[in-house]
Amino acid sequence: MTDALSFDITSVDDVAENRDEVVAAVESHAGTIARELAILQGGDYGQETFKTRRGKWTLKYEAGALQYLRFKGKSGGETYVVSTKQPPEPKPLATAMQDYPVFVEAYNEHVESLDGVLDDVPTEFPAITTTEEIVAERDQLVGTIREVANTIAGELNRFDGEYGTFTQRVGGTRWELKWDGPQVSYLRVGGEGGVYLLSQYEPPSAPDVRELAGDFVGFVEAYNEYVDELEADLAQVSFDGTN
């Protein structure tokens, strides 16, 4: 069995402690910059890079809090002075910290450069035309279409089942009415991905109503023709073996 090694090993505790103190102080100080940038840029997430004579600093923030502060020197190499992973090595940290006051000055100059940038922006704007009349006309027309569609739904419910769909082509475009009981569930124009002229959710846009309302007459006529043909077919049925 060999004797225990007898030479001394220098402790790194003091160096690590000093490093951690510096990083904590920078994290607190740069965290204030991060919050100010988040307010200035109007978002919780982002980053900004500031150039100095020795290199450039990149500060990233998330949810308004400092995510990392990175220094990249012109001579190469980069140091994450603050990060969510591991602390930096003491020597690169010391090099970066020599330039930290210049980074703060660059940030201050950036903010000061924006002073007065909104002075000439007008705060009086043209009057906004209300859509109240257009919406009222839209709602009135859609209400009339719904009344007619509910009548059709009631008839389809009476002779074609409790629920289902009725489809016709008007001018080459597919119209589909779905009913559930005596009420229309939707009236869709154009197949899957088409325009819902009637639905259980939001009303159609005024331009869509303007474009499709005229063809709704054709859809009603197609429904009437369908009923007339159905009645004609039923009229030919006989129970005595003759047609």
Tab-separated table of N, CA, C and O in Angstrom, residues 29-113:
chain	number	residue	atom	x	y	z
A	29	HIS	N	-28.127	43.992	-11.964
A	29	HIS	CA	-28.018	45.264	-12.675
A	29	HIS	C	-28.554	45.143	-14.101
A	29	HIS	O	-29.371	45.951	-14.549
A	30	ALA	N	-28.114	44.119	-14.822
A	30	ALA	CA	-28.567	43.925	-16.200
A	30	ALA	C	-30.039	43.502	-16.258
A	30	ALA	O	-30.712	43.715	-17.267
A	31	GLY	N	-30.520	42.926	-15.158
A	31	GLY	CA	-31.946	42.582	-15.109
A	31	GLY	C	-32.822	43.821	-15.203
A	31	GLY	O	-33.903	43.793	-15.794
A	32	THR	N	-32.343	44.919	-14.625
A	32	THR	CA	-33.069	46.189	-14.750
A	32	THR	C	-33.093	46.650	-16.198
A	32	THR	O	-34.122	47.116	-16.708
A	33	ILE	N	-31.969	46.496	-16.896
A	33	ILE	CA	-31.916	46.848	-18.319
A	33	ILE	C	-32.893	45.986	-19.110
A	33	ILE	O	-33.588	46.467	-20.008
A	34	ALA	N	-32.947	44.698	-18.776
A	34	ALA	CA	-33.862	43.793	-19.476
A	34	ALA	C	-35.305	44.240	-19.316
A	34	ALA	O	-36.083	44.255	-20.280
A	35	ARG	N	-35.695	44.615	-18.116
A	35	ARG	CA	-37.066	45.060	-17.879
A	35	ARG	C	-37.360	46.350	-18.635
A	35	ARG	O	-38.445	46.526	-19.197
A	36	GLU	N	-36.386	47.258	-18.659
A	36	GLU	CA	-36.582	48.516	-19.376
A	36	GLU	C	-36.710	48.273	-20.876
A	36	GLU	O	-37.534	48.894	-21.559
A	37	LEU	N	-35.918	47.347	-21.412
A	37	LEU	CA	-36.012	47.020	-22.837
A	37	LEU	C	-37.353	46.390	-23.168
A	37	LEU	O	-37.943	46.662	-24.224
A	38	ALA	N	-37.838	45.540	-22.268
A	38	ALA	CA	-39.144	44.908	-22.501
A	38	ALA	C	-40.237	45.958	-22.569
A	38	ALA	O	-41.140	45.889	-23.431
A	39	ILE	N	-40.170	46.943	-21.695
A	39	ILE	CA	-41.158	48.027	-21.712
A	39	ILE	C	-41.009	48.851	-22.986
A	39	ILE	O	-41.990	49.190	-23.658
A	40	LEU	N	-39.760	49.162	-23.342
A	40	LEU	CA	-39.501	50.000	-24.510
A	40	LEU	C	-39.952	49.323	-25.796
A	40	LEU	O	-40.560	49.959	-26.673
A	41	GLN	N	-39.679	48.048	-25.924
A	41	GLN	CA	-39.994	47.332	-27.157
A	41	GLN	C	-41.414	46.793	-27.184
A	41	GLN	O	-41.867	46.275	-28.199
A	42	GLY	N	-42.108	46.900	-26.066
A	42	GLY	CA	-43.522	46.547	-26.045
A	42	GLY	C	-43.808	45.064	-26.095
A	42	GLY	O	-44.846	44.641	-26.609
A	43	GLY	N	-42.915	44.248	-25.585
A	43	GLY	CA	-43.157	42.808	-25.579
A	43	GLY	C	-42.435	42.134	-24.437
A	43	GLY	O	-41.477	42.677	-23.871
A	44	ASP	N	-42.859	40.941	-24.098
A	44	ASP	CA	-42.232	40.204	-23.002
A	44	ASP	C	-40.996	39.433	-23.446
A	44	ASP	O	-40.223	38.973	-22.621
A	45	TYR	N	-40.839	39.252	-24.764
A	45	TYR	CA	-39.742	38.443	-25.262
A	45	TYR	C	-38.947	39.233	-26.310
A	45	TYR	O	-39.542	39.918	-27.146
A	46	GLY	N	-37.637	39.134	-26.263
A	46	GLY	CA	-36.828	39.815	-27.264
A	46	GLY	C	-35.365	39.845	-26.879
A	46	GLY	O	-34.956	39.311	-25.846
A	47	GLN	N	-34.577	40.466	-27.735
A	47	GLN	CA	-33.159	40.630	-27.448
A	47	GLN	C	-32.657	41.880	-28.152
A	47	GLN	O	-33.268	42.361	-29.101
A	48	GLU	N	-31.529	42.381	-27.679
A	48	GLU	CA	-30.933	43.586	-28.253
A	48	GLU	C	-29.424	43.429	-28.166
A	48	GLU	O	-28.889	42.877	-27.199
A	49	THR	N	-28.738	43.894	-29.209
A	49	THR	CA	-27.274	43.827	-29.253
A	49	THR	C	-26.704	45.240	-29.249
A	49	THR	O	-27.190	46.113	-29.984
A	50	PHE	N	-25.680	45.450	-28.433
A	50	PHE	CA	-25.030	46.755	-28.306
A	50	PHE	C	-23.541	46.582	-28.625
A	50	PHE	O	-22.874	45.719	-28.052
A	51	LYS	N	-23.060	47.406	-29.532
A	51	LYS	CA	-21.662	47.315	-29.944
A	51	LYS	C	-20.803	48.288	-29.136
A	51	LYS	O	-21.216	49.412	-28.838
A	52	THR	N	-19.601	47.820	-28.806
A	52	THR	CA	-18.604	48.658	-28.153
A	52	THR	C	-17.295	48.538	-28.939
A	52	THR	O	-17.199	47.745	-29.875
A	53	ARG	N	-16.294	49.276	-28.535
A	53	ARG	CA	-15.014	49.200	-29.240
A	53	ARG	C	-14.354	47.832	-29.059
A	53	ARG	O	-13.594	47.382	-29.909
A	54	ARG	N	-14.644	47.159	-27.977
A	54	ARG	CA	-14.006	45.868	-27.706
A	54	ARG	C	-14.811	44.677	-28.237
A	54	ARG	O	-14.294	43.563	-28.281
A	55	GLY	N	-16.045	44.903	-28.595
A	55	GLY	CA	-16.870	43.790	-29.067
A	55	GLY	C	-18.339	44.148	-29.073
A	55	GLY	O	-18.711	45.298	-29.334
A	56	LYS	N	-19.156	43.188	-28.775
A	56	LYS	CA	-20.590	43.464	-28.714
A	56	LYS	C	-21.234	42.626	-27.614
A	56	LYS	O	-20.803	41.503	-27.323
A	57	TRP	N	-22.276	43.215	-27.045
A	57	TRP	CA	-23.031	42.589	-25.967
A	57	TRP	C	-24.438	42.279	-26.467
A	57	TRP	O	-25.077	43.127	-27.076
A	58	THR	N	-24.902	41.077	-26.184
A	58	THR	CA	-26.264	40.697	-26.548
A	58	THR	C	-27.024	40.343	-25.283
A	58	THR	O	-26.600	39.474	-24.508
A	59	LEU	N	-28.113	41.037	-25.092
A	59	LEU	CA	-28.971	40.801	-23.919
A	59	LEU	C	-30.285	40.217	-24.402
A	59	LEU	O	-30.951	40.783	-25.271
A	60	LYS	N	-30.675	39.095	-23.861
A	60	LYS	CA	-31.940	38.445	-24.208
A	60	LYS	C	-32.820	38.373	-22.970
A	60	LYS	O	-32.329	38.083	-21.872
A	61	TYR	N	-34.101	38.640	-23.166
A	61	TYR	CA	-35.037	38.572	-22.043
A	61	TYR	C	-36.271	37.769	-22.442
A	61	TYR	O	-36.655	37.705	-23.602
A	62	GLU	N	-36.860	37.130	-21.473
A	62	GLU	CA	-38.091	36.364	-21.644
A	62	GLU	C	-39.004	36.673	-20.471
A	62	GLU	O	-38.575	36.665	-19.326
A	63	ALA	N	-40.268	36.938	-20.806
A	63	ALA	CA	-41.253	37.322	-19.791
A	63	ALA	C	-40.749	38.524	-18.988
A	63	ALA	O	-41.014	38.644	-17.784
A	64	GLY	N	-40.015	39.406	-19.657
A	64	GLY	CA	-39.520	40.609	-19.009
A	64	GLY	C	-38.336	40.406	-18.102
A	64	GLY	O	-37.852	41.359	-17.496
A	65	ALA	N	-37.839	39.168	-17.994
A	65	ALA	CA	-36.706	38.882	-17.102
A	65	ALA	C	-35.468	38.548	-17.929
A	65	ALA	O	-35.555	38.020	-19.041
A	66	LEU	N	-34.308	38.861	-17.390
A	66	LEU	CA	-33.046	38.593	-18.075
A	66	LEU	C	-32.867	37.095	-18.287
A	66	LEU	O	-32.933	36.307	-17.348
A	67	GLN	N	-32.636	36.714	-19.552
A	67	GLN	CA	-32.394	35.314	-19.877
A	67	GLN	C	-30.894	35.034	-19.975
A	67	GLN	O	-30.391	34.077	-19.422
A	68	TYR	N	-30.196	35.890	-20.730
A	68	TYR	CA	-28.744	35.797	-20.731
A	68	TYR	C	-28.138	37.127	-21.163
A	68	TYR	O	-28.791	37.961	-21.808
A	69	LEU	N	-26.855	37.308	-20.786
A	69	LEU	CA	-26.071	38.459	-21.209
A	69	LEU	C	-24.756	37.902	-21.744
A	69	LEU	O	-23.979	37.297	-20.995
A	70	ARG	N	-24.542	38.105	-23.029
A	70	ARG	CA	-23.384	37.497	-23.691
A	70	ARG	C	-22.440	38.585	-24.231
A	70	ARG	O	-22.896	39.557	-24.841
A	71	PHE	N	-21.148	38.393	-23.993
A	71	PHE	CA	-20.133	39.294	-24.524
A	71	PHE	C	-19.301	38.539	-25.550
A	71	PHE	O	-18.800	37.448	-25.285
A	72	LYS	N	-19.183	39.141	-26.728
A	72	LYS	CA	-18.355	38.546	-27.774
A	72	LYS	C	-17.306	39.567	-28.169
A	72	LYS	O	-17.617	40.624	-28.727
A	73	GLY	N	-16.040	39.257	-27.858
A	73	GLY	CA	-14.950	40.192	-28.133
A	73	GLY	C	-14.545	40.202	-29.591
A	73	GLY	O	-14.738	39.225	-30.322
A	74	LYS	N	-13.949	41.288	-30.038
A	74	LYS	CA	-13.509	41.386	-31.423
A	74	LYS	C	-12.362	40.423	-31.715
A	74	LYS	O	-12.142	40.035	-32.866
A	75	SER	N	-11.648	40.029	-30.696
A	75	SER	CA	-10.530	39.102	-30.883
A	75	SER	C	-10.995	37.653	-30.945
A	75	SER	O	-10.186	36.741	-31.112
A	76	GLY	N	-12.308	37.433	-30.772
A	76	GLY	CA	-12.848	36.084	-30.833
A	76	GLY	C	-13.272	35.578	-29.472
A	76	GLY	O	-12.888	36.120	-28.434
A	77	GLY	N	-14.037	34.541	-29.500
A	77	GLY	CA	-14.534	33.953	-28.272
A	77	GLY	C	-15.715	34.712	-27.710
A	77	GLY	O	-15.892	35.903	-27.987
A	78	GLU	N	-16.550	34.036	-26.951
A	78	GLU	CA	-17.697	34.683	-26.344
A	78	GLU	C	-17.887	34.170	-24.928
A	78	GLU	O	-17.548	33.024	-24.622
A	79	THR	N	-18.427	35.031	-24.105
A	79	THR	CA	-18.616	34.699	-22.695
A	79	THR	C	-20.046	35.006	-22.294
A	79	THR	O	-20.523	36.131	-22.505
A	80	TYR	N	-20.724	34.022	-21.733
A	80	TYR	CA	-22.055	34.248	-21.169
A	80	TYR	C	-21.848	34.729	-19.734
A	80	TYR	O	-21.677	33.926	-18.820
A	81	VAL	N	-21.848	36.051	-19.594
A	81	VAL	CA	-21.648	36.624	-18.269
A	81	VAL	C	-22.783	36.206	-17.344
A	81	VAL	O	-22.578	35.898	-16.166
A	82	VAL	N	-23.991	36.187	-17.876
A	82	VAL	CA	-25.160	35.688	-17.153
A	82	VAL	C	-25.876	34.711	-18.073
A	82	VAL	O	-26.068	34.994	-19.255
A	83	SER	N	-26.260	33.572	-17.549
A	83	SER	CA	-27.027	32.606	-18.330
A	83	SER	C	-27.827	31.732	-17.376
A	83	SER	O	-27.665	31.796	-16.157
A	84	THR	N	-28.699	30.921	-17.956
A	84	THR	CA	-29.510	30.003	-17.140
A	84	THR	C	-28.819	28.652	-17.001
A	84	THR	O	-29.384	27.739	-16.403
A	85	LYS	N	-27.620	28.538	-17.559
A	85	LYS	CA	-26.922	27.253	-17.520
A	85	LYS	C	-25.797	27.295	-16.490
A	85	LYS	O	-26.046	27.235	-15.292
A	86	GLN	N	-24.573	27.423	-16.944
A	86	GLN	CA	-23.454	27.389	-15.992
A	86	GLN	C	-22.778	28.740	-15.916
A	86	GLN	O	-22.827	29.522	-16.876
A	87	PRO	N	-22.150	29.053	-14.796
A	87	PRO	CA	-21.470	30.347	-14.657
A	87	PRO	C	-20.226	30.381	-15.540
A	87	PRO	O	-19.675	29.352	-15.914
A	88	PRO	N	-19.746	31.585	-15.882
A	88	PRO	CA	-18.571	31.702	-16.752
A	88	PRO	C	-17.278	31.385	-16.010
A	88	PRO	O	-17.232	31.381	-14.783
A	89	GLU	N	-16.241	31.132	-16.800
A	89	GLU	CA	-14.919	30.960	-16.206
A	89	GLU	C	-14.438	32.319	-15.682
A	89	GLU	O	-14.751	33.368	-16.269
A	90	PRO	N	-13.700	32.333	-14.599
A	90	PRO	CA	-13.280	33.604	-13.989
A	90	PRO	C	-12.496	34.513	-14.931
A	90	PRO	O	-12.731	35.724	-14.976
A	91	LYS	N	-11.538	33.970	-15.712
A	91	LYS	CA	-10.698	34.829	-16.548
A	91	LYS	C	-11.499	35.486	-17.675
A	91	LYS	O	-11.408	36.709	-17.864
A	92	PRO	N	-12.309	34.733	-18.460
A	92	PRO	CA	-13.145	35.398	-19.477
A	92	PRO	C	-14.133	36.379	-18.853
A	92	PRO	O	-14.448	37.407	-19.454
A	93	LEU	N	-14.611	36.057	-17.662
A	93	LEU	CA	-15.518	36.980	-16.977
A	93	LEU	C	-14.811	38.290	-16.668
A	93	LEU	O	-15.367	39.377	-16.873
A	94	ALA	N	-13.588	38.188	-16.185
A	94	ALA	CA	-12.828	39.396	-15.861
A	94	ALA	C	-12.606	40.248	-17.108
A	94	ALA	O	-12.713	41.486	-17.071
A	95	THR	N	-12.340	39.583	-18.250
A	95	THR	CA	-12.131	40.311	-19.501
A	95	THR	C	-13.415	41.019	-19.928
A	95	THR	O	-13.400	42.190	-20.326
A	96	ALA	N	-14.509	40.311	-19.830
A	96	ALA	CA	-15.795	40.897	-20.237
A	96	ALA	C	-16.173	42.054	-19.335
A	96	ALA	O	-16.665	43.097	-19.807
A	97	MET	N	-15.912	41.909	-18.034
A	97	MET	CA	-16.325	42.940	-17.086
A	97	MET	C	-15.571	44.245	-17.274
A	97	MET	O	-16.046	45.304	-16.870
A	98	GLN	N	-14.392	44.189	-17.894
A	98	GLN	CA	-13.672	45.428	-18.191
A	98	GLN	C	-14.462	46.286	-19.183
A	98	GLN	O	-14.306	47.506	-19.218
A	99	ASP	N	-15.305	45.628	-19.980
A	99	ASP	CA	-16.085	46.347	-20.999
A	99	ASP	C	-17.533	46.566	-20.562
A	99	ASP	O	-18.286	47.225	-21.275
A	100	TYR	N	-17.914	46.033	-19.412
A	100	TYR	CA	-19.321	46.132	-18.992
A	100	TYR	C	-19.791	47.575	-18.835
A	100	TYR	O	-20.893	47.921	-19.290
A	101	PRO	N	-19.011	48.477	-18.216
A	101	PRO	CA	-19.482	49.872	-18.105
A	101	PRO	C	-19.749	50.510	-19.474
A	101	PRO	O	-20.665	51.324	-19.611
A	102	VAL	N	-18.945	50.124	-20.480
A	102	VAL	CA	-19.153	50.666	-21.826
A	102	VAL	C	-20.466	50.133	-22.406
A	102	VAL	O	-21.176	50.838	-23.128
A	103	PHE	N	-20.771	48.874	-22.105
A	103	PHE	CA	-22.049	48.296	-22.535
A	103	PHE	C	-23.217	49.083	-21.945
A	103	PHE	O	-24.188	49.403	-22.655
A	104	VAL	N	-23.128	49.416	-20.680
A	104	VAL	CA	-24.200	50.184	-20.035
A	104	VAL	C	-24.333	51.553	-20.686
A	104	VAL	O	-25.442	52.043	-20.931
A	105	GLU	N	-23.183	52.172	-21.002
A	105	GLU	CA	-23.222	53.469	-21.687
A	105	GLU	C	-23.895	53.339	-23.055
A	105	GLU	O	-24.663	54.215	-23.472
A	106	ALA	N	-23.617	52.245	-23.757
A	106	ALA	CA	-24.233	52.026	-25.077
A	106	ALA	C	-25.734	51.875	-24.948
A	106	ALA	O	-26.499	52.386	-25.782
A	107	TYR	N	-26.170	51.181	-23.892
A	107	TYR	CA	-27.613	51.057	-23.655
A	107	TYR	C	-28.224	52.426	-23.374
A	107	TYR	O	-29.274	52.773	-23.937
A	108	ASN	N	-27.571	53.212	-22.516
A	108	ASN	CA	-28.096	54.536	-22.180
A	108	ASN	C	-28.191	55.421	-23.426
A	108	ASN	O	-29.167	56.154	-23.615
A	109	GLU	N	-27.164	55.365	-24.266
A	109	GLU	CA	-27.181	56.149	-25.500
A	109	GLU	C	-28.313	55.698	-26.421
A	109	GLU	O	-28.937	56.517	-27.106
A	110	HIS	N	-28.573	54.407	-26.444
A	110	HIS	CA	-29.674	53.865	-27.266
A	110	HIS	C	-31.003	54.441	-26.806
A	110	HIS	O	-31.824	54.876	-27.633
A	111	VAL	N	-31.227	54.464	-25.512
A	111	VAL	CA	-32.483	54.998	-24.979
A	111	VAL	C	-32.571	56.497	-25.224
A	111	VAL	O	-33.609	57.021	-25.648
A	112	GLU	N	-31.467	57.200	-24.972
A	112	GLU	CA	-31.463	58.654	-25.155
A	112	GLU	C	-31.685	59.042	-26.613
A	112	GLU	O	-32.253	60.101	-26.901
A	113	SER	N	-31.251	58.182	-27.544
A	113	SER	CA	-31.435	58.485	-28.969
A	113	SER	C	-32.903	58.471	-29.369
A	113	SER	O	-33.272	59.010	-30.414
